[in-house]
PDB file of C-alpha atoms in Angstrom:
ATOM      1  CA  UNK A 284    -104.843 -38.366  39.419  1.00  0.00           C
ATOM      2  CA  UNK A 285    -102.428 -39.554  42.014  1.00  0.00           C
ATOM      3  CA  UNK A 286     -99.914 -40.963  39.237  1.00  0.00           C
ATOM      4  CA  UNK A 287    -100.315 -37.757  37.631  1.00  0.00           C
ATOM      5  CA  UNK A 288     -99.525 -35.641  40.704  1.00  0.00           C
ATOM      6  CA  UNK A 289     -96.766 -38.011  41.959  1.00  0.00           C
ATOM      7  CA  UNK A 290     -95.001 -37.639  38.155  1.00  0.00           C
ATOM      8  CA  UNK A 291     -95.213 -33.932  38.391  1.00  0.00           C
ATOM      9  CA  UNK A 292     -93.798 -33.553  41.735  1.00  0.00           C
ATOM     10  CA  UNK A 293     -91.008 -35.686  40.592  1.00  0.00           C
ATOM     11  CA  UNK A 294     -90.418 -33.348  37.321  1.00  0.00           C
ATOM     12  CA  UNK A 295     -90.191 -30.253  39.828  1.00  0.00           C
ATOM     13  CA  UNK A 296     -87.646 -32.040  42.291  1.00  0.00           C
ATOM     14  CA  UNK A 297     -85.527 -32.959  38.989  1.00  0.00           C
ATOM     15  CA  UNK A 298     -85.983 -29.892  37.348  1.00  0.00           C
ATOM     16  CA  UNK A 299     -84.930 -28.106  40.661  1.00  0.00           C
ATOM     17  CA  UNK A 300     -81.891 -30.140  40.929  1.00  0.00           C
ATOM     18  CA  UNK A 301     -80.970 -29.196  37.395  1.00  0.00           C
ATOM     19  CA  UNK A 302     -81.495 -25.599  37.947  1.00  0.00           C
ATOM     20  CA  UNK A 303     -79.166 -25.958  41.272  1.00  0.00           C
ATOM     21  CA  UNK A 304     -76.465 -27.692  39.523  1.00  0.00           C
ATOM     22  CA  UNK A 305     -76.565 -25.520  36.611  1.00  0.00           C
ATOM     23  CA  UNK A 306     -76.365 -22.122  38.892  1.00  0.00           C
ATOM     24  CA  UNK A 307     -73.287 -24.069  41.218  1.00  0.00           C
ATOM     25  CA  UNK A 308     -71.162 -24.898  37.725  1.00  0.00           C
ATOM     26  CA  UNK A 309     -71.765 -21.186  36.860  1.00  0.00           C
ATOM     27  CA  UNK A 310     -70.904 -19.509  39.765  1.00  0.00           C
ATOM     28  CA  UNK A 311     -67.624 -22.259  40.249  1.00  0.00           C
ATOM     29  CA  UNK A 312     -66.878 -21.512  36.857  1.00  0.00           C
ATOM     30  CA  UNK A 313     -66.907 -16.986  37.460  1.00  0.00           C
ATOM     31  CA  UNK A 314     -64.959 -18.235  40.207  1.00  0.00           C
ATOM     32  CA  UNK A 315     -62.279 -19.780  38.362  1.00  0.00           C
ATOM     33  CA  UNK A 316     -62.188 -16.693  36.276  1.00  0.00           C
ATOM     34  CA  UNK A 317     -61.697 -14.545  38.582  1.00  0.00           C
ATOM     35  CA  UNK A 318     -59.089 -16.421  40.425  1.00  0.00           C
ATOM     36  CA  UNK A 319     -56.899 -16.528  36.512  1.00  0.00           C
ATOM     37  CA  UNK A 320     -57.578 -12.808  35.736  1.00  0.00           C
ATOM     38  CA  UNK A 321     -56.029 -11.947  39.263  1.00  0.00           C
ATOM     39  CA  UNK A 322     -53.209 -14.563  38.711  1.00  0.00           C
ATOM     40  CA  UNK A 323     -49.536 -12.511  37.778  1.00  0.00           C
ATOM     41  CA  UNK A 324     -48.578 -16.416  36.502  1.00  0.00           C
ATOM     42  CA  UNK A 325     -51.253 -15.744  33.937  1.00  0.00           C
ATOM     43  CA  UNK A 326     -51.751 -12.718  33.401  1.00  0.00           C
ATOM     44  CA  UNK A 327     -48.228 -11.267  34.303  1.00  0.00           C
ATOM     45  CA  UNK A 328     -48.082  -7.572  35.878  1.00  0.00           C
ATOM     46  CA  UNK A 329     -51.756  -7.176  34.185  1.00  0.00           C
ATOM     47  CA  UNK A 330     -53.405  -8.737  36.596  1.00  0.00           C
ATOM     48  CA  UNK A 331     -57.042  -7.787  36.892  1.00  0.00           C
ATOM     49  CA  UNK A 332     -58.299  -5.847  40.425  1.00  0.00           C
ATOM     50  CA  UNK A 333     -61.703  -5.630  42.091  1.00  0.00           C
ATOM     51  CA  UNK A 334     -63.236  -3.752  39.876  1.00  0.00           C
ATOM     52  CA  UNK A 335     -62.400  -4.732  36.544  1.00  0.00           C
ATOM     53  CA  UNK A 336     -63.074  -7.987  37.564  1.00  0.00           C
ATOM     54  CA  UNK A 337     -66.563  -6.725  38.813  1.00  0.00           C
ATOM     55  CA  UNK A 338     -66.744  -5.057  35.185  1.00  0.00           C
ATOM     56  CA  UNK A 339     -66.044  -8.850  33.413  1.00  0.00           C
ATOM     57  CA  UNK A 340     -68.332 -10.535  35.519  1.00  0.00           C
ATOM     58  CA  UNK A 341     -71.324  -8.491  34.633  1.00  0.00           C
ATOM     59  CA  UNK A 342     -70.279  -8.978  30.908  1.00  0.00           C
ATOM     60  CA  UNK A 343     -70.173 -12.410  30.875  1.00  0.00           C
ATOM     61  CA  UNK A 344     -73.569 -12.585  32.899  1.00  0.00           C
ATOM     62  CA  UNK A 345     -74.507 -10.270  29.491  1.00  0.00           C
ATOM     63  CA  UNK A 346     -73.344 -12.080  26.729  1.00  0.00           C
ATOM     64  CA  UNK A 347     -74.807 -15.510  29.066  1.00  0.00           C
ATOM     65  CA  UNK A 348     -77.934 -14.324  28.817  1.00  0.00           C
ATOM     66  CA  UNK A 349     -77.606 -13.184  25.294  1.00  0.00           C
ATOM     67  CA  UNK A 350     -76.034 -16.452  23.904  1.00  0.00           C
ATOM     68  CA  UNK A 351     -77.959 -19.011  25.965  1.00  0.00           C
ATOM     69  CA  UNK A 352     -80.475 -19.659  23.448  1.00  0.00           C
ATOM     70  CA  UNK A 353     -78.125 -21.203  21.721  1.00  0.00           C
ATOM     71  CA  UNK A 354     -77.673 -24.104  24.474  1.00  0.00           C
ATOM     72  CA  UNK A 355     -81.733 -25.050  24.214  1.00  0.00           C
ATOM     73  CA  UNK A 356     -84.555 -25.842  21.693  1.00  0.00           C
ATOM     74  CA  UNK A 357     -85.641 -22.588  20.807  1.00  0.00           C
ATOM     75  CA  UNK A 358     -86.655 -21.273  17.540  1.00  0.00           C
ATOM     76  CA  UNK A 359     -83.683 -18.960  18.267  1.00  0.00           C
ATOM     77  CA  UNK A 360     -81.102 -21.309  19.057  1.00  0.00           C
ATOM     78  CA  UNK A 361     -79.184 -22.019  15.697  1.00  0.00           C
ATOM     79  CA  UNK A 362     -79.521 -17.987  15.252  1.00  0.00           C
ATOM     80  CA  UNK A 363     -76.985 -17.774  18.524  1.00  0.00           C
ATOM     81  CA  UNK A 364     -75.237 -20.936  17.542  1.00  0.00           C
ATOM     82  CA  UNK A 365     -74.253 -18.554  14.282  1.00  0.00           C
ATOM     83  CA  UNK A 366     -73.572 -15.413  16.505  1.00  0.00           C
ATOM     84  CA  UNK A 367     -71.373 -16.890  18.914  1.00  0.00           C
ATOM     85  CA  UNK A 368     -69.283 -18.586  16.354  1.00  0.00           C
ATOM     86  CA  UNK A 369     -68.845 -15.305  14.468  1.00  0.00           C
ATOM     87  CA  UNK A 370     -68.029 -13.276  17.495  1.00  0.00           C
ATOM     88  CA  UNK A 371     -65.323 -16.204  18.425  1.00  0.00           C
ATOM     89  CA  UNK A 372     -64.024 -16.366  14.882  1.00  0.00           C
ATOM     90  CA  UNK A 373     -63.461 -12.868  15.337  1.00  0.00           C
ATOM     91  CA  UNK A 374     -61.403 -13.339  18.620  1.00  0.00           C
ATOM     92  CA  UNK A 375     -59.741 -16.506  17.869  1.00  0.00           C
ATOM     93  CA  UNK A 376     -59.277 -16.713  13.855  1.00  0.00           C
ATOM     94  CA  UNK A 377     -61.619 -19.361  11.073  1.00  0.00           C
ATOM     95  CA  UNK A 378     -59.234 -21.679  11.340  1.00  0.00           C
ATOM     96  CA  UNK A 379     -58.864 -21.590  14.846  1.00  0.00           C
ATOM     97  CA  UNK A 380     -62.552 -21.917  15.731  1.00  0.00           C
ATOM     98  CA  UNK A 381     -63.565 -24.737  16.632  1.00  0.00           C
ATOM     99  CA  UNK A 382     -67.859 -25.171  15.380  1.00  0.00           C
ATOM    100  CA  UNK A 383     -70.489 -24.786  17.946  1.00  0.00           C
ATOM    101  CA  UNK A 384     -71.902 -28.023  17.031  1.00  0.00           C
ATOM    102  CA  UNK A 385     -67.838 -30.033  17.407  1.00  0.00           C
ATOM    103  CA  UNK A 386     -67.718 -27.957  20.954  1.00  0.00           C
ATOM    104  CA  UNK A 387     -71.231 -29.067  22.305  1.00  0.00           C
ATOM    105  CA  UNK A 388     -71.453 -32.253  20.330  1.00  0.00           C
ATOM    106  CA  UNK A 389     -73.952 -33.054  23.098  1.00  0.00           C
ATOM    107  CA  UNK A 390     -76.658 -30.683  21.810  1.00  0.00           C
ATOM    108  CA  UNK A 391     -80.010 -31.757  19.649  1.00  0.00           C
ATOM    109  CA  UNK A 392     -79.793 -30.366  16.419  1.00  0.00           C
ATOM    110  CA  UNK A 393     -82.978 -29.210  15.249  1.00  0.00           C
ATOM    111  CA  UNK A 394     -84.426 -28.818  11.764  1.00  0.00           C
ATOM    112  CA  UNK A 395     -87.356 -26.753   9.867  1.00  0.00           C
ATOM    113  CA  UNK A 396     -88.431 -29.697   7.823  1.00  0.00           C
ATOM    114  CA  UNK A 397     -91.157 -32.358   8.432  1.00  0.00           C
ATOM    115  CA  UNK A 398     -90.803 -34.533  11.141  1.00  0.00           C
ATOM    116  CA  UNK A 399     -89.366 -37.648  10.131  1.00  0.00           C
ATOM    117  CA  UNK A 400     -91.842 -40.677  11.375  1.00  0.00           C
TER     118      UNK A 400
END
């Protein structure tokens, strides 16, 4: 039982660390946002204020939530894979888009057929 225990406390502290990381690189990453939609080099006399930035943020915590399937092994995940490539095909043109799978050439791809042995 000990080896057992020990391995599961060690899952929690890694898990934990992932979960940290992951909500630091989110944050950082509003942050940088926020800092360009304010910027009159980038944006030019549109710059965005206090509260349309407020209004952003809460979309993209929105469309986070509603997209992140797409990022894990879910049932759903090829689903959102699909949806956020149309809705960015929409925004940046077909032959524009780069596929989900070339821009996160680091996920698993998973398949409905038999497991291979």
């Amino acid at each position: 039982m000990g080896k057992n225990g020990y391995l599961q406390r060690q899952k929690c502290a890694v898990d934990a660390y992932r979960q940290a990381e992951r909500d630091t690189y989110i944050q950082f990453m509003i942050d940088m946002f926020m800092v360009a939609l304010n910027d009159p080099e980038v944006m030019g006399k549109d710059v965005f204020g206090k509260d349309r930035i407020a209004r952003v943020v809460h979309a993209v915590e929105c469309n986070f939530t509603r997209f992140e399937p797409a990022l894990t092994k879910s049932d759903e995940a090829d689903y959102c894979q699909e949806k956020l490539d149309q809705r960015l095909a929409k925004i940046l043109g077909k032959d524009t888009l780069v596929p989900f799978l070339k821009r996160y050439e680091w996920i698993e791809i998973w398949g409905y057929g038999p497991k291979k042995k």
